[in-house]
Amino acid sequence: MPKNLVIVESPAKAKTIEKFLGKEFQVESSFGHIADLPSKELGVDVENDFKPKYTVDKEKKALVKKLKDLAKKAETIWLASDEDREGEAISWHLAEELGLDKNKTKRIVFNSITKSAIQKAIENPRDINYNLVNAQQARRVLDRLVGYELSPVLWKKIKPGLSAGRVQSVAVRLIVEREREIEEFTPEASFRIKAEFKTNQGNVFAAKLNKTFPTKEAAEKFLKENIGAGFSVSDLAQKPAKKSPAAPFTTSTLQQEASRKLYFSVSRTMQVAQRLYEAGLITYMRTDSVNLSNEAIAAAKDAILDNYGEKYSQTRNFTGKSKGAQEAHEAIRPTDMKLQSPQLERDQAKLYELIWKRTLASQMSDAQLERTNVKIKASTHNEEFSANGEVVKFDGFLKVYLEGTDDEDGEEQEGMLPAMNVGEPLQNVFISATERFTRPPYRYSEASLVKKLEELGIGRPSTYAPTISTIQNRGYVEKGTVEGSERNYVQLVLEEGKVSDKQLTEMVGSEKGKIVPTDIGMIVNDFLVTHFTQILDYNFTAQVEEDFDEIASGDEDWQEMMKNFYKDFHPNVLEVEENAERASGERVLGTDPKTGRQVSVRLGRFGPMVQIGTVDDEEKPQFASLLPDQSIGTITFEEAMTLFELPRKLGVYEGEEVEANVGRYGPYVRFGKKFISLAKGESAFDVDMERAIELIKEKQKADAPIATYEGKDVTKGKGRFGPFIKWNGMFINVNKKYDFDNLSEGDIAELIEAKKKKEAEKLVQEWPEEKIRIEKARWGRHNIIKGRVKVELSKDVDATKITLEEAQALLEKKSPKKKAKTKAKAKK
């Protein structure tokens, strides 16, 4: 039995550490926190110093017992969870729940999983840092109080199933306020002047006037002033300039840059970075420090000298601007600068390369540039055109890496200008005056939202990814494409002594991959901002983060902080619950011309809807759901009334009724019991019977059997997980090994037999007469299944010993709830 027990929080981390420690060490994983606040109650004693009630989840009890037994046999227990507040709390929970002997227990931390880092940590153990533990407890308890007290208010005043959170609600507020700015924005037009000139040597270059004209008339007047004018170079300035590299990555800058360059979501970036860290390839990925250790700087210098030479090396120390940067972390960097392209799966390789390049570039020389500015005068007026050029004299760090930008208005960097001299005459090719409009603020991308949260001091490195995931999962915001609209604009062109006028069109307002608030997100936000001003205040949220930092440094008592917060927060919750009116985001759009009843749009139990009539009318109101791309805030009366035309009956085909409608997945044609989606760009309001029959025939052809096997039909199709065949009620995925369009009888038999074997291996017990079976599920679990009812068994239950009576009893417990739900829907 090894003398030393090392406990980390993840199996992947355990696997890597095991390689560096000898036979005297046994490395085990706690699989994250072994104790937490209970999921089905508040779990905080607000009457007794906000004492948390930590419980061990029933699924972790077997693991806790195993770790406890191992700890008793070990001479020394090393708690090696991550070096941030969350990791400190994991170590503390382990010490408490396992009842570890303080004299046998040592806490070690390292910011990279390498042999030298781990050996250094073992040589320098410490005790659990209770200030860090208390900072984590404070965040956990405060967030639990906010979530548990605010969410029921939202259920009562808006809609069941909603949730609120201290950081998530503030993030939603940012997105909602940006959307309102966009909605209220009125574009202002002006005319921008551009010109093209030619030198005596025949080189053409572009120039612009650093002034705009407010009207078409003013722009046209200026163009006419240039008819017959002579042009020459009035001034020419060349200045040296330099460009410096960006600092190494923090959590926030890594998330932003991976979004810009690799198109990763924030959560994807963190998942991939976690794997790289656990494999020992990069330092800890939750940090707001831009600092590099002396060893890292020296290793980067060696790599630069080996690859590029002395003149490319410039040692730099960066200091962060982030308030309350957490603990003494390093920036995110490779653990071995000599390892440029390790053998990794695709996403890991891309992110590793980004981190390697950024780290290397941070220790490289400035890029040396030469910027040229040319001024061009006309003989007929006093306005001057200007042209700018930039030449890279020495590439420096640009040889490796240039940071991306979120500036969507940025024009491409102008290149080199042709050689010219002051006084040199120039030939004008053309001058254009183009109508341009001021732009509304851009919607947030995931990366720019992280940047904004960091600027405001809201959240910390560990919170950005879960916050953005949460607000999307809750349905408060969505990421997708915003369809733009066409806009007309004017362009005047002076060419060969004549001014011509062109009418052009452009698409405006279209954005891809941006975060847009949903109707429910806007309604919840407005309710919270109105009734819980303090919680939704940006400065308050940032101040709370500073309080956590004070607790972490031992300068503030966490329970005192809770008292100060709760004494105002709780009475506010009670008052709102008692007195606030229900919120539905209702807008009155007009009056129905047929009935004279009120037409309004609001949030209903099943989502946004239009309503004709009110509950006070004798006749029941009529309802119609909004289309996926419509919003309570922007839908017009005409668009709302059109919704009552659905479903549209198109006719009868092969004895079955055909109609067009819109569902949660978009517009479709219904043919009997079959639902056939319309193609992108097709509308349920426009599709006719001819097109519907075409779609039905395509569906029938796709659904027709392609073969029979053991007397049963085989069909094929494509679903969300790719191509499949269906046989005897089973869906069987068809991987790339097979030619899906030309499946042979042998292929079909092979696929079906493989699936049958897999299903047989999954089966633990079966009672065919009762149509009940027990199957293996993921992560070592088991499910009892009858029809569509599924009951998951906990890991500590032996599925092979369950009797029919026990299985029926467990299914009975679950079934009545489903029936009750169905009845409630039927009643509605």
Tab-separated table of N, CA, C and O in Angstrom, residues 624-696:
chain	number	residue	atom	x	y	z
A	624	ALA	N	-52.823	33.629	-30.878
A	624	ALA	CA	-51.932	33.118	-31.939
A	624	ALA	C	-50.497	33.323	-31.486
A	624	ALA	O	-50.152	34.396	-30.997
A	625	SER	N	-49.665	32.266	-31.617
A	625	SER	CA	-48.253	32.363	-31.200
A	625	SER	C	-47.456	33.187	-32.196
A	625	SER	O	-47.718	33.151	-33.404
A	626	LEU	N	-46.451	33.904	-31.689
A	626	LEU	CA	-45.557	34.662	-32.563
A	626	LEU	C	-44.643	33.684	-33.298
A	626	LEU	O	-44.362	32.594	-32.800
A	627	LEU	N	-44.188	34.085	-34.483
A	627	LEU	CA	-43.219	33.288	-35.237
A	627	LEU	C	-41.851	33.412	-34.560
A	627	LEU	O	-41.600	34.377	-33.837
A	628	PRO	N	-40.952	32.432	-34.807
A	628	PRO	CA	-39.643	32.460	-34.131
A	628	PRO	C	-38.876	33.766	-34.314
A	628	PRO	O	-38.118	34.164	-33.449
A	629	ASP	N	-39.034	34.427	-35.477
A	629	ASP	CA	-38.248	35.648	-35.710
A	629	ASP	C	-38.999	36.926	-35.324
A	629	ASP	O	-38.558	38.029	-35.635
A	630	GLN	N	-40.143	36.784	-34.646
A	630	GLN	CA	-40.912	37.965	-34.234
A	630	GLN	C	-40.710	38.239	-32.746
A	630	GLN	O	-40.411	37.331	-31.971
A	631	SER	N	-40.924	39.499	-32.370
A	631	SER	CA	-40.687	39.894	-30.979
A	631	SER	C	-41.841	40.742	-30.467
A	631	SER	O	-42.429	41.533	-31.218
A	632	ILE	N	-42.151	40.600	-29.180
A	632	ILE	CA	-43.204	41.396	-28.538
A	632	ILE	C	-42.923	42.884	-28.715
A	632	ILE	O	-43.837	43.675	-28.949
A	633	GLY	N	-41.644	43.256	-28.635
A	633	GLY	CA	-41.284	44.675	-28.669
A	633	GLY	C	-41.382	45.319	-30.037
A	633	GLY	O	-41.522	46.533	-30.141
A	634	THR	N	-41.329	44.523	-31.112
A	634	THR	CA	-41.238	45.130	-32.446
A	634	THR	C	-42.352	44.715	-33.413
A	634	THR	O	-42.491	45.318	-34.468
A	635	ILE	N	-43.158	43.704	-33.076
A	635	ILE	CA	-44.200	43.238	-34.008
A	635	ILE	C	-45.223	44.349	-34.263
A	635	ILE	O	-45.597	45.103	-33.346
A	636	THR	N	-45.658	44.472	-35.523
A	636	THR	CA	-46.646	45.507	-35.869
A	636	THR	C	-48.059	44.914	-35.832
A	636	THR	O	-48.234	43.688	-35.796
A	637	PHE	N	-49.061	45.795	-35.860
A	637	PHE	CA	-50.471	45.357	-35.854
A	637	PHE	C	-50.750	44.455	-37.058
A	637	PHE	O	-51.378	43.404	-36.929
A	638	GLU	N	-50.243	44.864	-38.241
A	638	GLU	CA	-50.498	44.092	-39.467
A	638	GLU	C	-49.884	42.688	-39.372
A	638	GLU	O	-50.510	41.690	-39.726
A	639	GLU	N	-48.629	42.616	-38.871
A	639	GLU	CA	-47.961	41.314	-38.728
A	639	GLU	C	-48.708	40.429	-37.729
A	639	GLU	O	-48.848	39.222	-37.919
A	640	ALA	N	-49.211	41.075	-36.665
A	640	ALA	CA	-49.930	40.317	-35.626
A	640	ALA	C	-51.226	39.726	-36.181
A	640	ALA	O	-51.546	38.556	-35.931
A	641	MET	N	-51.971	40.495	-36.947
A	641	MET	CA	-53.263	40.021	-37.474
A	641	MET	C	-53.063	38.901	-38.496
A	641	MET	O	-53.914	38.010	-38.623
A	642	THR	N	-51.956	38.952	-39.222
A	642	THR	CA	-51.658	37.899	-40.210
A	642	THR	C	-51.545	36.529	-39.548
A	642	THR	O	-51.866	35.502	-40.148
A	643	LEU	N	-51.073	36.502	-38.275
A	643	LEU	CA	-50.868	35.230	-37.569
A	643	LEU	C	-52.161	34.436	-37.394
A	643	LEU	O	-52.134	33.214	-37.253
A	644	PHE	N	-53.291	35.129	-37.396
A	644	PHE	CA	-54.573	34.434	-37.210
A	644	PHE	C	-55.022	33.708	-38.485
A	644	PHE	O	-56.034	33.015	-38.491
A	645	GLU	N	-54.249	33.884	-39.570
A	645	GLU	CA	-54.556	33.156	-40.805
A	645	GLU	C	-54.019	31.717	-40.760
A	645	GLU	O	-54.302	30.896	-41.625
A	646	LEU	N	-53.178	31.408	-39.763
A	646	LEU	CA	-52.610	30.059	-39.635
A	646	LEU	C	-53.443	29.219	-38.679
A	646	LEU	O	-54.005	29.743	-37.716
A	647	PRO	N	-53.527	27.884	-38.873
A	647	PRO	CA	-52.977	27.148	-40.019
A	647	PRO	C	-53.789	27.392	-41.294
A	647	PRO	O	-55.014	27.583	-41.226
A	648	ARG	N	-53.098	27.394	-42.453
A	648	ARG	CA	-53.761	27.573	-43.744
A	648	ARG	C	-54.095	26.208	-44.338
A	648	ARG	O	-53.213	25.372	-44.507
A	649	LYS	N	-55.357	25.997	-44.633
A	649	LYS	CA	-55.763	24.729	-45.263
A	649	LYS	C	-55.498	24.848	-46.765
A	649	LYS	O	-55.983	25.756	-47.420
A	650	LEU	N	-54.692	23.911	-47.280
A	650	LEU	CA	-54.276	23.994	-48.685
A	650	LEU	C	-55.098	23.080	-49.591
A	650	LEU	O	-55.184	23.311	-50.790
A	651	GLY	N	-55.692	22.014	-49.024
A	651	GLY	CA	-56.484	21.098	-49.842
A	651	GLY	C	-56.371	19.676	-49.321
A	651	GLY	O	-55.965	19.438	-48.180
A	652	VAL	N	-56.749	18.714	-50.200
A	652	VAL	CA	-56.707	17.299	-49.827
A	652	VAL	C	-55.863	16.555	-50.848
A	652	VAL	O	-55.991	16.771	-52.061
A	653	TYR	N	-54.972	15.674	-50.367
A	653	TYR	CA	-54.111	14.898	-51.254
A	653	TYR	C	-54.097	13.459	-50.746
A	653	TYR	O	-53.865	13.206	-49.560
A	654	GLU	N	-54.391	12.530	-51.655
A	654	GLU	CA	-54.467	11.101	-51.318
A	654	GLU	C	-55.357	10.852	-50.093
A	654	GLU	O	-55.037	10.054	-49.209
A	655	GLY	N	-56.472	11.613	-50.057
A	655	GLY	CA	-57.459	11.412	-48.983
A	655	GLY	C	-57.086	12.036	-47.649
A	655	GLY	O	-57.841	11.935	-46.672
A	656	GLU	N	-55.924	12.699	-47.571
A	656	GLU	CA	-55.477	13.324	-46.307
A	656	GLU	C	-55.488	14.845	-46.455
A	656	GLU	O	-55.145	15.384	-47.510
A	657	GLU	N	-55.857	15.530	-45.368
A	657	GLU	CA	-55.883	16.989	-45.386
A	657	GLU	C	-54.447	17.543	-45.369
A	657	GLU	O	-53.574	17.023	-44.666
A	658	VAL	N	-54.233	18.605	-46.134
A	658	VAL	CA	-52.910	19.251	-46.188
A	658	VAL	C	-53.057	20.686	-45.696
A	658	VAL	O	-53.941	21.411	-46.159
A	659	GLU	N	-52.201	21.074	-44.746
A	659	GLU	CA	-52.244	22.460	-44.262
A	659	GLU	C	-50.831	22.967	-43.990
A	659	GLU	O	-49.891	22.183	-43.806
A	660	ALA	N	-50.687	24.305	-43.989
A	660	ALA	CA	-49.392	24.939	-43.697
A	660	ALA	C	-49.491	25.637	-42.354
A	660	ALA	O	-50.516	26.250	-42.040
A	661	ASN	N	-48.415	25.554	-41.569
A	661	ASN	CA	-48.422	26.169	-40.239
A	661	ASN	C	-46.977	26.441	-39.822
A	661	ASN	O	-46.031	26.134	-40.537
A	662	VAL	N	-46.826	27.021	-38.634
A	662	VAL	CA	-45.505	27.276	-38.077
A	662	VAL	C	-45.426	26.626	-36.708
A	662	VAL	O	-46.359	26.750	-35.909
A	663	GLY	N	-44.340	25.914	-36.440
A	663	GLY	CA	-44.137	25.282	-35.136
A	663	GLY	C	-42.855	25.764	-34.511
A	663	GLY	O	-42.217	26.701	-35.002
A	664	ARG	N	-42.419	25.097	-33.451
A	664	ARG	CA	-41.219	25.544	-32.724
A	664	ARG	C	-39.964	25.410	-33.565
A	664	ARG	O	-38.946	26.053	-33.295
A	665	TYR	N	-39.996	24.557	-34.627
A	665	TYR	CA	-38.815	24.396	-35.477
A	665	TYR	C	-38.961	25.127	-36.808
A	665	TYR	O	-38.183	24.908	-37.726
A	666	GLY	N	-39.980	25.996	-36.905
A	666	GLY	CA	-40.147	26.779	-38.123
A	666	GLY	C	-41.365	26.353	-38.930
A	666	GLY	O	-42.189	25.547	-38.488
A	667	PRO	N	-41.506	26.888	-40.174
A	667	PRO	CA	-42.688	26.605	-40.992
A	667	PRO	C	-42.688	25.170	-41.534
A	667	PRO	O	-41.634	24.607	-41.800
A	668	TYR	N	-43.899	24.593	-41.654
A	668	TYR	CA	-43.999	23.212	-42.134
A	668	TYR	C	-45.322	22.990	-42.864
A	668	TYR	O	-46.253	23.803	-42.765
A	669	VAL	N	-45.377	21.884	-43.594
A	669	VAL	CA	-46.622	21.408	-44.210
A	669	VAL	C	-47.029	20.152	-43.456
A	669	VAL	O	-46.189	19.273	-43.220
A	670	ARG	N	-48.308	20.069	-43.056
A	670	ARG	CA	-48.789	18.857	-42.400
A	670	ARG	C	-49.612	18.062	-43.400
A	670	ARG	O	-50.518	18.590	-44.042
A	671	PHE	N	-49.265	16.781	-43.536
A	671	PHE	CA	-49.970	15.877	-44.439
A	671	PHE	C	-50.416	14.690	-43.599
A	671	PHE	O	-49.618	13.818	-43.263
A	672	GLY	N	-51.698	14.689	-43.223
A	672	GLY	CA	-52.179	13.645	-42.307
A	672	GLY	C	-51.435	13.774	-40.991
A	672	GLY	O	-51.484	14.807	-40.325
A	673	LYS	N	-50.667	12.727	-40.630
A	673	LYS	CA	-49.894	12.767	-39.373
A	673	LYS	C	-48.417	13.079	-39.603
A	673	LYS	O	-47.614	13.038	-38.683
A	674	LYS	N	-48.072	13.395	-40.860
A	674	LYS	CA	-46.670	13.690	-41.168
A	674	LYS	C	-46.441	15.209	-41.214
A	674	LYS	O	-47.267	15.948	-41.750
A	675	PHE	N	-45.278	15.629	-40.667
A	675	PHE	CA	-44.899	17.041	-40.660
A	675	PHE	C	-43.645	17.198	-41.513
A	675	PHE	O	-42.632	16.544	-41.259
A	676	ILE	N	-43.725	18.068	-42.537
A	676	ILE	CA	-42.614	18.231	-43.473
A	676	ILE	C	-42.144	19.683	-43.430
A	676	ILE	O	-42.906	20.605	-43.760
A	677	SER	N	-40.890	19.896	-42.996
A	677	SER	CA	-40.347	21.261	-42.876
A	677	SER	C	-40.209	21.911	-44.246
A	677	SER	O	-39.850	21.255	-45.225
A	678	LEU	N	-40.498	23.215	-44.287
A	678	LEU	CA	-40.276	23.980	-45.516
A	678	LEU	C	-38.795	24.335	-45.602
A	678	LEU	O	-38.103	24.420	-44.583
A	679	ALA	N	-38.339	24.572	-46.819
A	679	ALA	CA	-36.923	24.927	-47.022
A	679	ALA	C	-36.675	26.338	-46.498
A	679	ALA	O	-37.607	27.127	-46.313
A	680	LYS	N	-35.399	26.650	-46.250
A	680	LYS	CA	-35.026	27.983	-45.760
A	680	LYS	C	-35.505	29.050	-46.737
A	680	LYS	O	-35.341	28.922	-47.948
A	681	GLY	N	-36.147	30.071	-46.210
A	681	GLY	CA	-36.657	31.147	-47.065
A	681	GLY	C	-38.100	30.963	-47.479
A	681	GLY	O	-38.743	31.905	-47.963
A	682	GLU	N	-38.654	29.743	-47.303
A	682	GLU	CA	-40.063	29.510	-47.640
A	682	GLU	C	-40.944	29.859	-46.446
A	682	GLU	O	-40.561	29.655	-45.296
A	683	SER	N	-42.137	30.351	-46.725
A	683	SER	CA	-43.039	30.805	-45.670
A	683	SER	C	-44.343	30.006	-45.670
A	683	SER	O	-44.867	29.647	-46.734
A	684	ALA	N	-44.874	29.785	-44.470
A	684	ALA	CA	-46.156	29.074	-44.335
A	684	ALA	C	-47.300	29.900	-44.915
A	684	ALA	O	-48.367	29.373	-45.234
A	685	PHE	N	-47.074	31.215	-45.067
A	685	PHE	CA	-48.120	32.101	-45.613
A	685	PHE	C	-48.146	32.064	-47.138
A	685	PHE	O	-49.142	32.423	-47.749
A	686	ASP	N	-47.035	31.641	-47.751
A	686	ASP	CA	-46.946	31.699	-49.221
A	686	ASP	C	-47.018	30.337	-49.899
A	686	ASP	O	-47.343	30.264	-51.080
A	687	VAL	N	-46.696	29.245	-49.194
A	687	VAL	CA	-46.628	27.934	-49.832
A	687	VAL	C	-48.000	27.548	-50.394
A	687	VAL	O	-49.029	27.776	-49.746
A	688	ASP	N	-48.034	27.016	-51.623
A	688	ASP	CA	-49.316	26.630	-52.219
A	688	ASP	C	-49.410	25.103	-52.305
A	688	ASP	O	-48.468	24.382	-51.976
A	689	MET	N	-50.553	24.611	-52.787
A	689	MET	CA	-50.814	23.173	-52.821
A	689	MET	C	-49.811	22.453	-53.728
A	689	MET	O	-49.347	21.357	-53.398
A	690	GLU	N	-49.449	23.094	-54.827
A	690	GLU	CA	-48.513	22.473	-55.771
A	690	GLU	C	-47.167	22.199	-55.096
A	690	GLU	O	-46.602	21.123	-55.204
A	691	ARG	N	-46.669	23.220	-54.364
A	691	ARG	CA	-45.381	23.065	-53.659
A	691	ARG	C	-45.525	22.048	-52.524
A	691	ARG	O	-44.608	21.247	-52.293
A	692	ALA	N	-46.662	22.056	-51.857
A	692	ALA	CA	-46.893	21.112	-50.755
A	692	ALA	C	-46.843	19.669	-51.270
A	692	ALA	O	-46.210	18.800	-50.648
A	693	ILE	N	-47.483	19.400	-52.420
A	693	ILE	CA	-47.486	18.044	-52.998
A	693	ILE	C	-46.060	17.628	-53.369
A	693	ILE	O	-45.651	16.485	-53.153
A	694	GLU	N	-45.293	18.591	-53.896
A	694	GLU	CA	-43.891	18.330	-54.239
A	694	GLU	C	-43.109	17.872	-52.991
A	694	GLU	O	-42.367	16.892	-53.026
A	695	LEU	N	-43.327	18.582	-51.873
A	695	LEU	CA	-42.647	18.250	-50.612
A	695	LEU	C	-43.113	16.888	-50.079
A	695	LEU	O	-42.313	16.099	-49.572
A	696	ILE	N	-44.422	16.621	-50.223
A	696	ILE	CA	-44.986	15.342	-49.742
A	696	ILE	C	-44.378	14.175	-50.515
A	696	ILE	O	-43.980	13.164	-49.940
